[in-house]
CSV table of C-alpha atoms in Angstrom, one decimal:
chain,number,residue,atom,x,y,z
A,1,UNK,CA,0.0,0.0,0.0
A,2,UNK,CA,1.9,3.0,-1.3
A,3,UNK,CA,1.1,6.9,-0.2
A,4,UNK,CA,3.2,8.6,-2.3
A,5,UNK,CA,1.2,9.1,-5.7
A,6,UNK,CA,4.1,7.8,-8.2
A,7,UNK,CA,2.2,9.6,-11.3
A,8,UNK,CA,2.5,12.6,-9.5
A,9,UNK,CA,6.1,12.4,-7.9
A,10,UNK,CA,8.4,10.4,-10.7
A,11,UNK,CA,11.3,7.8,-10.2
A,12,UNK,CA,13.3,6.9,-12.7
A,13,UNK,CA,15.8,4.3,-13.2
A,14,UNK,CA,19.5,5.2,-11.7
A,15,UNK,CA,17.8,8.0,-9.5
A,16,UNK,CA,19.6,7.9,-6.6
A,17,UNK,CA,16.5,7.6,-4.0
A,18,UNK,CA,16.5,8.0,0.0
A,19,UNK,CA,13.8,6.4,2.0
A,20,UNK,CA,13.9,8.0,5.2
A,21,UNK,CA,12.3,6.6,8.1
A,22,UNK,CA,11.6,3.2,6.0
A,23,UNK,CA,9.6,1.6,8.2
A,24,UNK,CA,8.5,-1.9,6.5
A,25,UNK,CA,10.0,-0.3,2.6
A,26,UNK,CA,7.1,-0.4,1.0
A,27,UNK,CA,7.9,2.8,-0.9
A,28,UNK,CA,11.6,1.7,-1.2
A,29,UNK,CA,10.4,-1.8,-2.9
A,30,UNK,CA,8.6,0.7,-5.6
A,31,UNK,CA,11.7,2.6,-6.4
A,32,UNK,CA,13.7,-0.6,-6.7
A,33,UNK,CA,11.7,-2.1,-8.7
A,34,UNK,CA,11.7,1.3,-10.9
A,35,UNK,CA,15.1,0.5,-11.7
A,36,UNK,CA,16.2,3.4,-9.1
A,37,UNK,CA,19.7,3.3,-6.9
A,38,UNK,CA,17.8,2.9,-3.3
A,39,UNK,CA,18.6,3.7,0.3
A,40,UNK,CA,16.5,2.3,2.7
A,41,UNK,CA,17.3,4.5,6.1
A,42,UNK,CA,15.3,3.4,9.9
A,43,UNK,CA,17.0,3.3,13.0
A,44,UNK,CA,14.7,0.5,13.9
A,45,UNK,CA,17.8,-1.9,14.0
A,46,UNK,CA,14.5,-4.9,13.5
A,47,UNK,CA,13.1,-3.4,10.6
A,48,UNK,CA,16.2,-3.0,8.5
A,49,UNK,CA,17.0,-6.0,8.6
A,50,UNK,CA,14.1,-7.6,7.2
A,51,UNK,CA,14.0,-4.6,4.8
A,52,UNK,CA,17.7,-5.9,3.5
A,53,UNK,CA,16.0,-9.2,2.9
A,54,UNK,CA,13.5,-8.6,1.0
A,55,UNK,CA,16.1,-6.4,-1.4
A,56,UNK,CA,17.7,-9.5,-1.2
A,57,UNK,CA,15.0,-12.2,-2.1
A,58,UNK,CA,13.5,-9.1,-4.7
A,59,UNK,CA,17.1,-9.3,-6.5
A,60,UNK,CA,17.0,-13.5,-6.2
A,61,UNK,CA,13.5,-13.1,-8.0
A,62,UNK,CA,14.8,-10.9,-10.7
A,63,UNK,CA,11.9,-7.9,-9.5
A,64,UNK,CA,14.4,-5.1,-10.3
A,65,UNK,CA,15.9,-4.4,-13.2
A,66,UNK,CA,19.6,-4.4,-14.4
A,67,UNK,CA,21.8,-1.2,-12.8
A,68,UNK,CA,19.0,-0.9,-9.6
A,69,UNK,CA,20.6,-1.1,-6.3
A,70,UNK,CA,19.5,-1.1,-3.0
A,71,UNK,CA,20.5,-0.8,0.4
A,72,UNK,CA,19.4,-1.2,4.2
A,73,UNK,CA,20.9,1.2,6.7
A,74,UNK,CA,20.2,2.0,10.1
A,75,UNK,CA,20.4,5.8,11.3
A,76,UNK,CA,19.7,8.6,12.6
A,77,UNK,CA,17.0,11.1,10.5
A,78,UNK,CA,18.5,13.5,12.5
A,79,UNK,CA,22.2,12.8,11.3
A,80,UNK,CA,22.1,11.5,8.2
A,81,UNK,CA,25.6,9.6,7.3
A,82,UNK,CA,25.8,10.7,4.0
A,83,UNK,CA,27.2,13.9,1.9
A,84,UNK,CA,25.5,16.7,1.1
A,85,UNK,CA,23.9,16.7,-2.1
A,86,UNK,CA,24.0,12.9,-2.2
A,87,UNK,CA,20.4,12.5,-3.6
A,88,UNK,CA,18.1,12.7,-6.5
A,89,UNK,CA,14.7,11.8,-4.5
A,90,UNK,CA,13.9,11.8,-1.1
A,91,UNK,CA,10.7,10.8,0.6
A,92,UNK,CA,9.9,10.4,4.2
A,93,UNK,CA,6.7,8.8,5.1
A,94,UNK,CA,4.2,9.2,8.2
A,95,UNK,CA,7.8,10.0,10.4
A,96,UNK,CA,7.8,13.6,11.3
A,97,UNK,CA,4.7,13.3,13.3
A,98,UNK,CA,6.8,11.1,15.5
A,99,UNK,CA,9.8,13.2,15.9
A,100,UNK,CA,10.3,16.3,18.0
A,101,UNK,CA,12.8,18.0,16.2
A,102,UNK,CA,10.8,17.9,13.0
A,103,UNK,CA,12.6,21.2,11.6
A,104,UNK,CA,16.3,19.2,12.4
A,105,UNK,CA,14.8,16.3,10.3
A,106,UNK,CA,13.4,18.5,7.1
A,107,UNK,CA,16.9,20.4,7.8
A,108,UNK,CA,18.7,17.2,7.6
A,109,UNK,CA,16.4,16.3,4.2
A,110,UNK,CA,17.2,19.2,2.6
A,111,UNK,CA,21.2,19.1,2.6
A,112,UNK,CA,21.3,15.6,1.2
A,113,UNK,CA,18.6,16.5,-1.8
A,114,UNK,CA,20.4,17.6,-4.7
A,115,UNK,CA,19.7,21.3,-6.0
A,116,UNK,CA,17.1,20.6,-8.3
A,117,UNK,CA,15.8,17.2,-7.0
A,118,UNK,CA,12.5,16.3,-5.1
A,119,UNK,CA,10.7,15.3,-1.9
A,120,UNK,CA,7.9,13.7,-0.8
A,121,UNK,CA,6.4,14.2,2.9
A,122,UNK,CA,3.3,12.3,4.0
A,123,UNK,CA,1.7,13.2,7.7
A,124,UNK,CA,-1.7,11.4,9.2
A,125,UNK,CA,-4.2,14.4,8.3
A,126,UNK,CA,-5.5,16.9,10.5
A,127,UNK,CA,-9.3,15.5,10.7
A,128,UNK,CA,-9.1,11.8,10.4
A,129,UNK,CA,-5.8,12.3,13.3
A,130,UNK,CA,-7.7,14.4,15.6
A,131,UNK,CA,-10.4,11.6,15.7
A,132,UNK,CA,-7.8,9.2,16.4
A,133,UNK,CA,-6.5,11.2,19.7
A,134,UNK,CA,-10.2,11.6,20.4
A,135,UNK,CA,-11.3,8.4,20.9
A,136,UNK,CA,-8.3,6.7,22.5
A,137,UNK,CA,-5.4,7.9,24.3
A,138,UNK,CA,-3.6,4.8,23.8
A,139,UNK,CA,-3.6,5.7,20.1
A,140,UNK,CA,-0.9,8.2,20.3
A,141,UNK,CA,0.4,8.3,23.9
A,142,UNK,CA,3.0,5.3,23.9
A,143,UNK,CA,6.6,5.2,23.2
A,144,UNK,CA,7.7,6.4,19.3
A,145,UNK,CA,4.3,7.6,19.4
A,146,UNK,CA,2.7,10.5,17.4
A,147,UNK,CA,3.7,13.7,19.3
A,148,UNK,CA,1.3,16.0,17.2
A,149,UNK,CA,-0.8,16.6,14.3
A,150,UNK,CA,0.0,18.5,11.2
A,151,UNK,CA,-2.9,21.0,9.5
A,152,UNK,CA,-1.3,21.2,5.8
A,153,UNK,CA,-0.7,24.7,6.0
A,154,UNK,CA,1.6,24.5,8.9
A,155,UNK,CA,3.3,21.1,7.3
A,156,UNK,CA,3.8,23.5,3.9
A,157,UNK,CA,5.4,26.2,6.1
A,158,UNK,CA,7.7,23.9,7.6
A,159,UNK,CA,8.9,22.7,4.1
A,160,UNK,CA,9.2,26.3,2.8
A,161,UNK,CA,11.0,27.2,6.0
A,162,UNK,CA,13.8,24.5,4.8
A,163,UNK,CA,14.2,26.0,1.5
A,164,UNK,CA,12.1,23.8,-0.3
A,165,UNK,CA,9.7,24.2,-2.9
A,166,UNK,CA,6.2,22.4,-2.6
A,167,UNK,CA,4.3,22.0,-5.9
A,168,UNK,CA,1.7,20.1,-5.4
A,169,UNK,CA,-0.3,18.0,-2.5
A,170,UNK,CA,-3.4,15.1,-2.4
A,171,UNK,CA,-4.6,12.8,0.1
A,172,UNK,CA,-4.7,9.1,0.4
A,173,UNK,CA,-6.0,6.4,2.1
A,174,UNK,CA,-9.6,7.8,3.0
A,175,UNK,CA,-11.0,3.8,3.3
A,176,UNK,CA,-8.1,3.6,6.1
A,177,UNK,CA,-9.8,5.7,8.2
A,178,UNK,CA,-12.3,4.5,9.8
A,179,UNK,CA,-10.7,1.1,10.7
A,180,UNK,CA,-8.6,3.5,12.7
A,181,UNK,CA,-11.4,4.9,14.3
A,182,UNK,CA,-13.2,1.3,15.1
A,183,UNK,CA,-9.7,0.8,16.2
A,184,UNK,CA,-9.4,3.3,19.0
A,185,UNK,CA,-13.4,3.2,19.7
A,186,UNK,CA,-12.7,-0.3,20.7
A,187,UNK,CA,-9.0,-0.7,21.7
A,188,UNK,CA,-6.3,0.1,19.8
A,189,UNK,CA,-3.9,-2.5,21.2
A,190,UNK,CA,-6.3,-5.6,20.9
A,191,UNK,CA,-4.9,-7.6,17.7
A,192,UNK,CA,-5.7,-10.3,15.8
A,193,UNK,CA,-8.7,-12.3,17.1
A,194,UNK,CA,-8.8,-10.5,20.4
A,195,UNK,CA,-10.1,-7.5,18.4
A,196,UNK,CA,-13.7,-6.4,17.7
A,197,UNK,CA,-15.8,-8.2,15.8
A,198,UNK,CA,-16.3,-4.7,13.6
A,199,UNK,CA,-12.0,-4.2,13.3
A,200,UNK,CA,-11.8,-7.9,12.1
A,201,UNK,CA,-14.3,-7.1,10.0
A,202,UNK,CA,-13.2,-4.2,8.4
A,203,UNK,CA,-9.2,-5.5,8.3
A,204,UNK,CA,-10.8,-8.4,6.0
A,205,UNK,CA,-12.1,-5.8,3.6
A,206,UNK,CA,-9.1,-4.0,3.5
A,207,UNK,CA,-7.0,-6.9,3.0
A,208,UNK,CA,-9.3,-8.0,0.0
A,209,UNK,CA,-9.1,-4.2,-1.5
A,210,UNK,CA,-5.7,-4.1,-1.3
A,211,UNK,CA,-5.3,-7.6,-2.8
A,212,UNK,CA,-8.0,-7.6,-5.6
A,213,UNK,CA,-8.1,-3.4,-6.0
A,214,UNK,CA,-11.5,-3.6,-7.0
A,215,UNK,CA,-12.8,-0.9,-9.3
A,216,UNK,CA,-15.4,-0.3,-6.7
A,217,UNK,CA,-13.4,0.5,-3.6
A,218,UNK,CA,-10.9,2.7,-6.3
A,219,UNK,CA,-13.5,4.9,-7.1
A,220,UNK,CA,-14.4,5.0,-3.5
A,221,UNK,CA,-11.2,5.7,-2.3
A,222,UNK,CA,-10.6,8.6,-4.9
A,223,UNK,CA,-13.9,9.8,-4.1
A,224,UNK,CA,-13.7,10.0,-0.2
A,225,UNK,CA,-9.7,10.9,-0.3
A,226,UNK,CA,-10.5,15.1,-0.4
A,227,UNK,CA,-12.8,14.2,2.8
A,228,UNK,CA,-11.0,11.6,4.9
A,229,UNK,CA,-8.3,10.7,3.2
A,230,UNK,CA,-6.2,9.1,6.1
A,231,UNK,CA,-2.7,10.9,4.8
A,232,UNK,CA,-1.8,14.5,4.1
A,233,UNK,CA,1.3,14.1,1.3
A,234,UNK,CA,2.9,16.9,-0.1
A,235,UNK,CA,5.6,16.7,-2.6
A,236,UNK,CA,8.4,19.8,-3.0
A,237,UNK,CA,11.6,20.4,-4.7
A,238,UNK,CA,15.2,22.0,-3.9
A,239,UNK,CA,16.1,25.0,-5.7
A,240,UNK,CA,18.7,24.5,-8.5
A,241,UNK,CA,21.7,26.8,-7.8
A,242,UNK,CA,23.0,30.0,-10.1
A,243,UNK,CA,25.4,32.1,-10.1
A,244,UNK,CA,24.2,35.7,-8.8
A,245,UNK,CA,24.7,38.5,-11.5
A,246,UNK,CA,27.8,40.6,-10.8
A,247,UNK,CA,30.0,38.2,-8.7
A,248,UNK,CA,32.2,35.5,-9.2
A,249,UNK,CA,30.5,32.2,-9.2
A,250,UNK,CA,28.8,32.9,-6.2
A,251,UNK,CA,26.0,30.8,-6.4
A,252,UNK,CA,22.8,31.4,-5.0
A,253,UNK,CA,19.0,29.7,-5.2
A,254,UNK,CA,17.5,29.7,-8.1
């Protein structure tokens, strides 16, 4: 289940792609299998591992094609072991809300995007969120948990405020929504069969849309999206640089 709209926020084979915050690398699998040259970044030691063998039985399987690479590395958003520059594509998805020092991570974003290269930032959405923090505390007050909510206005400024350019945003995931809210109304932490009759429920018709994609649930999901669309994503890009007029190759943003 990707968020980032890949009609709307290109990767091309030999783009050199960061996933930031990987998580499980579902968005990392897509570039690979683009053809793209992939770094998959978590420090969740647990989940980079299994992310590097995936890359591993994906390559085994022949799902990428010739000149793709990808990689598994665990670090620190904040501290990002690699040049400045070092990047083609960056996208970080449903991490900031869970970080502090979100301006330190866009910061961070921004020096190893190449001038002229772009991002993609995905947050949980203001409404659907709220709803979340609403109905259960448990949603959001555990450890690596969601420290706040974005509105989109503020999540643009904060891209701006890095020196980045946003060009165009969307939402996603509007039939993810309410299995959230079942799953706070009747306990976020119960999994599996221990869960509600109406989460295991809903989970088997998720599973089944993400599986079969009907054209039904599609339309459904594109219709509902602009009204509770689970995911605010915002895509941006880094200024090319140019030399100011009337100094010597003193660059500046374009």
């Amino acid at each position: 289940m990707l968020t980032v709209d890949f009609t709307r926020f290109p990767v091309a084979a030999g783009d050199r792609v960061l996933d930031l915050g990987c998580g499980a690398g579902r968005h990392a699998f897509e570039c690979y299998r683009r053809g793209a040259r992939v770094v998959a970044l978590d420090r969740n030691g647990d989940e980079i591992r299994e992310v590097a063998a995936w890359f591993a039985a994906m390559r085994e399987a022949g799902e990428a094609p010739e000149g793709a690479t990808a990689t598994a590395v665990e670090g620190d958003a904040l501290a990002l072991p690699f040049p400045d520059d070092s990047f083609d594509v960056v996208i970080v998805s449903e991490v900031l809300e869970h970080i502090p020092d979100d301006r330190g991570v866009l910061a961070e974003m921004e020096r190893v995007l190449r001038p002229g290269g772009r991002i993609a930032v995905t947050v949980p959405r203001y409404g659907p969120e709220k709803v979340c923090w609403s109905l259960s505390d448990a949603y959001h007050q555990v450890e690596g948990g969601h420290i706040r909510i974005y509105r989109a206005d503020q999540l643009l400024r904060r891209v701006r405020q890095a020196g980045l350019r946003p060009y165009g945003v969307h939402h996603a995931h509007a039939l993810h929504s309410p299995y959230w809210w079942l799953k706070c109304a009747f306990g976020v932490h119960r999994e599996g069969d221990d869960a509600a009759l109406p989460v295991r429920a809903y989970h088997r018709m998720l599973v089944w849309d993400i599986v079969k994609r009907p054209l039904a649930t599609r339309f459904a999901d594109r219709l509902l999206n602009p009204i509770i669309g689970k995911s605010f994503v915002a895509y941006a890009t880094k200024p090319q640089l140019r030399t100011a007029p009337g100094t010597a190759g003193a660059p500046e943003r374009a």
